[in-house]
Amino acid sequence: MSAAACAAPAPQAPAPPVIDPSVEARALRLPFDAYKRTEADIERAERAVDVLTSVCLKQKGYDRTPLPAIPVVEAPNRRRYGVIEPVVAEQAGYQAPYTTAEKERERADRARGGPRTRTEQSAANDCIQRSTARVYVTAADSPLLTRLEREIFEQTRTKDARVRSAFEAWRSCLRARGQKDYPDPLAAAADERWQDPSTSQTETAAAVADVACKEQTNLVTIWSGAERELQTTALKEHTTEFTAIRQALERERTEAALIVQDA
């Protein structure tokens, strides 16, 4: 028997646990959030697309039951500054956990099943494309907002003295706990070591220390506060553009709500 045949199988990463957003994650809000789709918006829009797709498929001779409504918990910035929830660090390390809503949607998708033939798949693709075009309002996806959000995030991350000072305090805290000296929390979360399932215990220890040091140094409050200041200024400088974004979102929400209401 060859050595390869005798070799033990490589360890497999366990499935992420189901952990709904904590109080810490739900409380983390920024001014730009009001001009972006919420998780509830996304769930409703996706369901509206699904409803229209089912109607479209029925017209083509295929029977498909629309997916049910699934309650979601709003936490738009849950992973913005890396892992910030003690329970996530303890149970998932740096991996993103599933939410109850995500698992329920997976279950509903599996229970319904997919297209049974290539012809049905082609019909479904066509129906999805048409339904998506009807539900989503292009103006709600603003390149301006995307650019400003990215620039403000990077500006606070690399140039804001308060945030840089918080990073240094966080690094000192990690070193005192015997952890690697990362430049910032995003680097800690992106450590290539965490791709190896055999390092799960090391990853968990690092994530737990990371969250504890964020709390000790008030890093998330400082960083989000710096972003909040710049986002508020940007909103004042681009009032017309952001008003148009909000109006587009409202049109999209209204259309999606009408579609799922009539389903």
mmCIF file of C-alpha atoms in Angstrom:
data_model
loop_
_atom_site.group_PDB
_atom_site.id
_atom_site.type_symbol
_atom_site.label_atom_id
_atom_site.label_comp_id
_atom_site.label_asym_id
_atom_site.label_seq_id
_atom_site.Cartn_x
_atom_site.Cartn_y
_atom_site.Cartn_z
ATOM 1 C CA MET A 1 0.000 0.000 0.000
ATOM 2 C CA SER A 2 1.365 3.406 -0.934
ATOM 3 C CA ALA A 3 2.217 6.067 1.614
ATOM 4 C CA ALA A 4 -0.414 8.300 0.042
ATOM 5 C CA ALA A 5 -3.094 5.670 0.574
ATOM 6 C CA CYS A 6 -2.134 5.402 4.259
ATOM 7 C CA ALA A 7 -2.060 9.142 4.848
ATOM 8 C CA ALA A 8 -4.735 10.531 7.124
ATOM 9 C CA PRO A 9 -7.286 12.758 5.388
ATOM 10 C CA ALA A 10 -6.708 16.470 5.713
ATOM 11 C CA PRO A 11 -8.782 18.058 8.471
ATOM 12 C CA GLN A 12 -11.965 19.676 7.248
ATOM 13 C CA ALA A 13 -13.102 23.037 8.533
ATOM 14 C CA PRO A 14 -16.295 22.696 10.576
ATOM 15 C CA ALA A 15 -19.405 24.447 9.349
ATOM 16 C CA PRO A 16 -19.755 27.939 10.846
ATOM 17 C CA PRO A 17 -22.063 28.018 13.873
ATOM 18 C CA VAL A 18 -25.393 29.810 13.875
ATOM 19 C CA ILE A 19 -25.027 33.026 15.897
ATOM 20 C CA ASP A 20 -27.453 35.893 15.432
ATOM 21 C CA PRO A 21 -26.080 39.448 15.827
ATOM 22 C CA SER A 22 -25.477 40.465 19.416
ATOM 23 C CA VAL A 23 -26.396 43.721 21.106
ATOM 24 C CA GLU A 24 -22.918 45.058 20.258
ATOM 25 C CA ALA A 25 -23.370 44.356 16.560
ATOM 26 C CA ARG A 26 -26.939 45.643 16.333
ATOM 27 C CA ALA A 27 -25.999 48.900 18.049
ATOM 28 C CA LEU A 28 -23.209 49.752 15.601
ATOM 29 C CA ARG A 29 -24.767 52.259 13.178
ATOM 30 C CA LEU A 30 -23.325 54.871 10.832
ATOM 31 C CA PRO A 31 -24.931 57.804 8.945
ATOM 32 C CA PHE A 32 -24.544 56.188 5.523
ATOM 33 C CA ASP A 33 -26.651 53.230 6.669
ATOM 34 C CA ALA A 34 -29.795 55.287 6.052
ATOM 35 C CA TYR A 35 -28.918 55.429 2.346
ATOM 36 C CA LYS A 36 -28.204 51.739 1.844
ATOM 37 C CA ARG A 37 -30.457 48.695 1.642
ATOM 38 C CA THR A 38 -31.090 47.197 5.058
ATOM 39 C CA GLU A 39 -31.028 43.442 5.575
ATOM 40 C CA ALA A 40 -34.828 43.573 5.716
ATOM 41 C CA ASP A 41 -34.858 45.457 2.395
ATOM 42 C CA ILE A 42 -32.660 42.809 0.817
ATOM 43 C CA GLU A 43 -34.781 39.948 2.155
ATOM 44 C CA ARG A 44 -37.977 41.588 0.881
ATOM 45 C CA ALA A 45 -36.486 42.425 -2.527
ATOM 46 C CA GLU A 46 -35.127 38.904 -2.957
ATOM 47 C CA ARG A 47 -38.514 37.496 -2.015
ATOM 48 C CA ALA A 48 -40.210 39.847 -4.487
ATOM 49 C CA VAL A 49 -37.895 38.604 -7.232
ATOM 50 C CA ASP A 50 -38.706 35.043 -6.179
ATOM 51 C CA VAL A 51 -42.467 35.712 -6.281
ATOM 52 C CA LEU A 52 -42.270 37.251 -9.755
ATOM 53 C CA THR A 53 -40.029 34.419 -10.932
ATOM 54 C CA SER A 54 -42.540 31.836 -9.731
ATOM 55 C CA VAL A 55 -45.369 33.627 -11.576
ATOM 56 C CA CYS A 56 -43.230 33.862 -14.707
ATOM 57 C CA LEU A 57 -42.357 30.161 -14.561
ATOM 58 C CA LYS A 58 -46.001 29.229 -14.102
ATOM 59 C CA GLN A 59 -46.796 31.130 -17.292
ATOM 60 C CA LYS A 60 -44.124 29.026 -19.018
ATOM 61 C CA GLY A 61 -45.677 25.810 -17.708
ATOM 62 C CA TYR A 62 -43.516 25.163 -14.642
ATOM 63 C CA ASP A 63 -44.778 24.986 -11.072
ATOM 64 C CA ARG A 64 -42.660 26.582 -8.344
ATOM 65 C CA THR A 65 -43.816 27.688 -4.893
ATOM 66 C CA PRO A 66 -42.411 31.073 -3.733
ATOM 67 C CA LEU A 67 -40.170 31.056 -0.672
ATOM 68 C CA PRO A 68 -41.681 32.177 2.656
ATOM 69 C CA ALA A 69 -40.920 35.431 4.465
ATOM 70 C CA ILE A 70 -37.951 35.065 6.809
ATOM 71 C CA PRO A 71 -37.403 37.536 9.697
ATOM 72 C CA VAL A 72 -33.917 39.080 9.781
ATOM 73 C CA VAL A 73 -31.953 40.888 12.472
ATOM 74 C CA GLU A 74 -30.459 44.203 11.402
ATOM 75 C CA ALA A 75 -26.708 44.528 11.987
ATOM 76 C CA PRO A 76 -25.244 46.226 8.879
ATOM 77 C CA ASN A 77 -21.781 46.805 10.345
ATOM 78 C CA ARG A 78 -21.322 43.514 12.164
ATOM 79 C CA ARG A 79 -17.973 42.699 10.516
ATOM 80 C CA ARG A 80 -16.872 46.228 9.573
ATOM 81 C CA TYR A 81 -14.044 46.366 12.097
ATOM 82 C CA GLY A 82 -13.334 42.666 12.198
ATOM 83 C CA VAL A 83 -14.825 40.416 14.852
ATOM 84 C CA ILE A 84 -16.357 42.494 17.672
ATOM 85 C CA GLU A 85 -18.613 39.993 19.459
ATOM 86 C CA PRO A 86 -17.170 37.816 22.254
ATOM 87 C CA VAL A 87 -19.535 34.943 21.479
ATOM 88 C CA VAL A 88 -18.474 34.920 17.813
ATOM 89 C CA ALA A 89 -14.789 34.956 18.728
ATOM 90 C CA GLU A 90 -15.304 32.071 21.165
ATOM 91 C CA GLN A 91 -17.358 29.894 18.835
ATOM 92 C CA ALA A 92 -16.198 30.833 15.332
ATOM 93 C CA GLY A 93 -12.858 32.600 15.674
ATOM 94 C CA TYR A 94 -12.506 34.902 12.671
ATOM 95 C CA GLN A 95 -15.008 32.979 10.546
ATOM 96 C CA ALA A 96 -18.322 34.649 9.758
ATOM 97 C CA PRO A 97 -21.126 32.757 11.500
ATOM 98 C CA TYR A 98 -24.430 31.890 9.906
ATOM 99 C CA THR A 99 -27.539 33.686 11.100
ATOM 100 C CA THR A 100 -30.848 31.992 11.797
ATOM 101 C CA ALA A 101 -32.277 33.747 8.730
ATOM 102 C CA GLU A 102 -29.514 32.417 6.467
ATOM 103 C CA LYS A 103 -29.966 28.854 7.691
ATOM 104 C CA GLU A 104 -33.743 29.094 7.328
ATOM 105 C CA ARG A 105 -33.371 30.367 3.767
ATOM 106 C CA GLU A 106 -31.021 27.464 2.964
ATOM 107 C CA ARG A 107 -33.536 25.010 4.420
ATOM 108 C CA ALA A 108 -36.392 26.502 2.407
ATOM 109 C CA ASP A 109 -34.299 26.417 -0.798
ATOM 110 C CA ARG A 110 -33.415 22.756 -0.261
ATOM 111 C CA ALA A 111 -37.015 21.829 0.541
ATOM 112 C CA ARG A 112 -38.292 23.457 -2.638
ATOM 113 C CA GLY A 113 -35.626 22.009 -4.887
ATOM 114 C CA GLY A 114 -34.275 23.430 -8.110
ATOM 115 C CA PRO A 115 -35.049 23.144 -11.832
ATOM 116 C CA ARG A 116 -35.384 19.544 -12.997
ATOM 117 C CA THR A 117 -34.257 19.978 -16.596
ATOM 118 C CA ARG A 118 -31.968 22.225 -18.618
ATOM 119 C CA THR A 119 -35.014 23.707 -20.307
ATOM 120 C CA GLU A 120 -36.547 24.587 -16.961
ATOM 121 C CA GLN A 121 -33.216 26.047 -15.803
ATOM 122 C CA SER A 122 -33.072 28.242 -18.889
ATOM 123 C CA ALA A 123 -36.631 29.397 -18.265
ATOM 124 C CA ALA A 124 -35.792 30.130 -14.632
ATOM 125 C CA ASN A 125 -32.746 32.174 -15.620
ATOM 126 C CA ASP A 126 -34.852 34.247 -17.993
ATOM 127 C CA CYS A 127 -37.554 34.792 -15.369
ATOM 128 C CA ILE A 128 -35.030 35.752 -12.688
ATOM 129 C CA GLN A 129 -33.420 38.300 -15.001
ATOM 130 C CA ARG A 130 -36.760 39.915 -15.812
ATOM 131 C CA SER A 131 -37.929 39.864 -12.193
ATOM 132 C CA THR A 132 -34.697 41.394 -10.925
ATOM 133 C CA ALA A 133 -34.955 44.237 -13.435
ATOM 134 C CA ARG A 134 -38.480 45.010 -12.231
ATOM 135 C CA VAL A 135 -37.736 44.971 -8.485
ATOM 136 C CA TYR A 136 -34.358 46.667 -8.136
ATOM 137 C CA VAL A 137 -34.002 50.400 -8.801
ATOM 138 C CA THR A 138 -30.627 51.150 -10.370
ATOM 139 C CA ALA A 139 -30.404 54.616 -8.799
ATOM 140 C CA ALA A 140 -30.376 53.022 -5.344
ATOM 141 C CA ASP A 141 -26.904 51.620 -6.088
ATOM 142 C CA SER A 142 -24.888 54.821 -5.877
ATOM 143 C CA PRO A 143 -21.257 54.879 -7.083
ATOM 144 C CA LEU A 144 -20.878 58.125 -5.107
ATOM 145 C CA LEU A 145 -21.896 56.499 -1.830
ATOM 146 C CA THR A 146 -19.692 53.472 -2.528
ATOM 147 C CA ARG A 147 -16.692 55.693 -3.274
ATOM 148 C CA LEU A 148 -17.187 57.986 -0.290
ATOM 149 C CA GLU A 149 -17.697 55.094 2.090
ATOM 150 C CA ARG A 150 -14.518 53.377 0.895
ATOM 151 C CA GLU A 151 -12.484 56.599 1.030
ATOM 152 C CA ILE A 152 -13.707 57.527 4.509
ATOM 153 C CA PHE A 153 -13.034 54.039 5.841
ATOM 154 C CA GLU A 154 -9.474 54.078 4.485
ATOM 155 C CA GLN A 155 -8.862 57.656 5.616
ATOM 156 C CA THR A 156 -9.805 56.838 9.197
ATOM 157 C CA ARG A 157 -7.884 53.581 9.058
ATOM 158 C CA THR A 158 -4.635 55.061 7.786
ATOM 159 C CA LYS A 159 -4.582 58.777 8.683
ATOM 160 C CA ASP A 160 -6.822 59.566 11.649
ATOM 161 C CA ALA A 161 -4.573 60.141 14.679
ATOM 162 C CA ARG A 162 -7.208 58.946 17.146
ATOM 163 C CA VAL A 163 -7.748 55.697 15.281
ATOM 164 C CA ARG A 164 -4.019 55.108 14.790
ATOM 165 C CA SER A 165 -3.487 55.650 18.517
ATOM 166 C CA ALA A 166 -6.261 53.152 19.259
ATOM 167 C CA PHE A 167 -4.565 50.647 16.926
ATOM 168 C CA GLU A 168 -1.311 51.021 18.850
ATOM 169 C CA ALA A 169 -3.054 50.470 22.176
ATOM 170 C CA TRP A 170 -4.832 47.438 20.686
ATOM 171 C CA ARG A 171 -1.525 46.011 19.418
ATOM 172 C CA SER A 172 0.089 46.493 22.817
ATOM 173 C CA CYS A 173 -2.829 44.681 24.400
ATOM 174 C CA LEU A 174 -2.447 41.770 21.956
ATOM 175 C CA ARG A 175 1.283 41.521 22.638
ATOM 176 C CA ALA A 176 0.605 41.441 26.369
ATOM 177 C CA ARG A 177 -1.728 38.498 25.744
ATOM 178 C CA GLY A 178 0.928 36.641 23.768
ATOM 179 C CA GLN A 179 -0.596 37.263 20.350
ATOM 180 C CA LYS A 180 0.947 38.232 17.008
ATOM 181 C CA ASP A 181 1.639 41.912 16.380
ATOM 182 C CA TYR A 182 -0.836 42.819 13.633
ATOM 183 C CA PRO A 183 -0.924 46.323 12.103
ATOM 184 C CA ASP A 184 -4.705 46.581 12.565
ATOM 185 C CA PRO A 185 -7.809 44.417 13.207
ATOM 186 C CA LEU A 186 -8.433 43.741 9.512
ATOM 187 C CA ALA A 187 -4.972 42.208 9.203
ATOM 188 C CA ALA A 188 -5.708 39.960 12.159
ATOM 189 C CA ALA A 189 -8.899 38.694 10.545
ATOM 190 C CA ALA A 190 -7.122 38.138 7.205
ATOM 191 C CA ASP A 191 -4.205 36.118 8.618
ATOM 192 C CA GLU A 192 -3.530 33.280 6.151
ATOM 193 C CA ARG A 193 -3.071 30.882 9.068
ATOM 194 C CA TRP A 194 -6.829 30.786 9.565
ATOM 195 C CA GLN A 195 -7.267 29.051 6.203
ATOM 196 C CA ASP A 196 -5.810 25.893 7.763
ATOM 197 C CA PRO A 197 -8.434 24.043 9.862
ATOM 198 C CA SER A 198 -5.672 22.615 12.088
ATOM 199 C CA THR A 199 -5.055 26.117 13.492
ATOM 200 C CA SER A 200 -8.625 26.505 14.804
ATOM 201 C CA GLN A 201 -7.592 26.612 18.476
ATOM 202 C CA THR A 202 -4.907 29.204 17.743
ATOM 203 C CA GLU A 203 -7.419 31.189 15.712
ATOM 204 C CA THR A 204 -9.994 31.108 18.494
ATOM 205 C CA ALA A 205 -7.451 32.283 21.061
ATOM 206 C CA ALA A 206 -6.370 35.125 18.790
ATOM 207 C CA ALA A 207 -9.949 36.197 18.074
ATOM 208 C CA VAL A 208 -10.898 36.139 21.761
ATOM 209 C CA ALA A 209 -7.861 38.283 22.579
ATOM 210 C CA ASP A 210 -8.663 40.575 19.648
ATOM 211 C CA VAL A 211 -12.204 41.266 20.877
ATOM 212 C CA ALA A 212 -11.067 41.699 24.484
ATOM 213 C CA CYS A 213 -8.424 44.209 23.379
ATOM 214 C CA LYS A 214 -10.929 46.098 21.240
ATOM 215 C CA GLU A 215 -13.124 46.447 24.307
ATOM 216 C CA GLN A 216 -10.203 47.399 26.575
ATOM 217 C CA THR A 217 -8.962 50.119 24.213
ATOM 218 C CA ASN A 218 -12.414 51.346 23.100
ATOM 219 C CA LEU A 219 -11.232 50.837 19.538
ATOM 220 C CA VAL A 220 -14.607 50.263 17.870
ATOM 221 C CA THR A 221 -16.136 53.351 19.482
ATOM 222 C CA ILE A 222 -13.162 55.488 18.446
ATOM 223 C CA TRP A 223 -13.026 54.176 14.886
ATOM 224 C CA SER A 224 -16.769 54.326 14.270
ATOM 225 C CA GLY A 225 -16.832 57.808 15.803
ATOM 226 C CA ALA A 226 -14.194 59.010 13.347
ATOM 227 C CA GLU A 227 -16.146 57.528 10.440
ATOM 228 C CA ARG A 228 -19.383 59.003 11.753
ATOM 229 C CA GLU A 229 -17.903 62.524 11.715
ATOM 230 C CA LEU A 230 -16.687 62.259 8.113
ATOM 231 C CA GLN A 231 -19.858 60.574 6.861
ATOM 232 C CA THR A 232 -21.979 63.312 8.425
ATOM 233 C CA THR A 233 -19.873 65.956 6.691
ATOM 234 C CA ALA A 234 -20.169 64.110 3.364
ATOM 235 C CA LEU A 235 -23.956 63.987 3.679
ATOM 236 C CA LYS A 236 -24.053 67.765 4.103
ATOM 237 C CA GLU A 237 -21.783 68.279 1.101
ATOM 238 C CA HIS A 238 -23.859 66.022 -1.171
ATOM 239 C CA THR A 239 -27.407 66.694 -0.015
ATOM 240 C CA THR A 240 -28.969 66.537 -3.482
ATOM 241 C CA GLU A 241 -27.284 63.287 -4.427
ATOM 242 C CA PHE A 242 -28.122 61.523 -1.167
ATOM 243 C CA THR A 243 -31.733 62.712 -1.316
ATOM 244 C CA ALA A 244 -31.998 61.063 -4.735
ATOM 245 C CA ILE A 245 -30.522 57.841 -3.353
ATOM 246 C CA ARG A 246 -33.062 57.736 -0.526
ATOM 247 C CA GLN A 247 -35.926 58.396 -2.942
ATOM 248 C CA ALA A 248 -34.752 55.548 -5.162
ATOM 249 C CA LEU A 249 -34.607 53.231 -2.150
ATOM 250 C CA GLU A 250 -38.136 54.196 -1.184
ATOM 251 C CA ARG A 251 -39.411 53.411 -4.692
ATOM 252 C CA GLU A 252 -37.709 50.024 -4.539
ATOM 253 C CA ARG A 253 -39.097 49.271 -1.073
ATOM 254 C CA THR A 254 -42.608 50.231 -2.143
ATOM 255 C CA GLU A 255 -42.497 48.044 -5.254
ATOM 256 C CA ALA A 256 -41.096 45.035 -3.379
ATOM 257 C CA ALA A 257 -43.664 45.410 -0.590
ATOM 258 C CA LEU A 258 -46.543 45.495 -3.091
ATOM 259 C CA ILE A 259 -45.287 42.383 -4.858
ATOM 260 C CA VAL A 260 -44.887 40.249 -1.730
ATOM 261 C CA GLN A 261 -48.146 41.605 -0.294
ATOM 262 C CA ASP A 262 -50.086 40.350 -3.303
ATOM 263 C CA ALA A 263 -48.355 36.951 -3.371
#
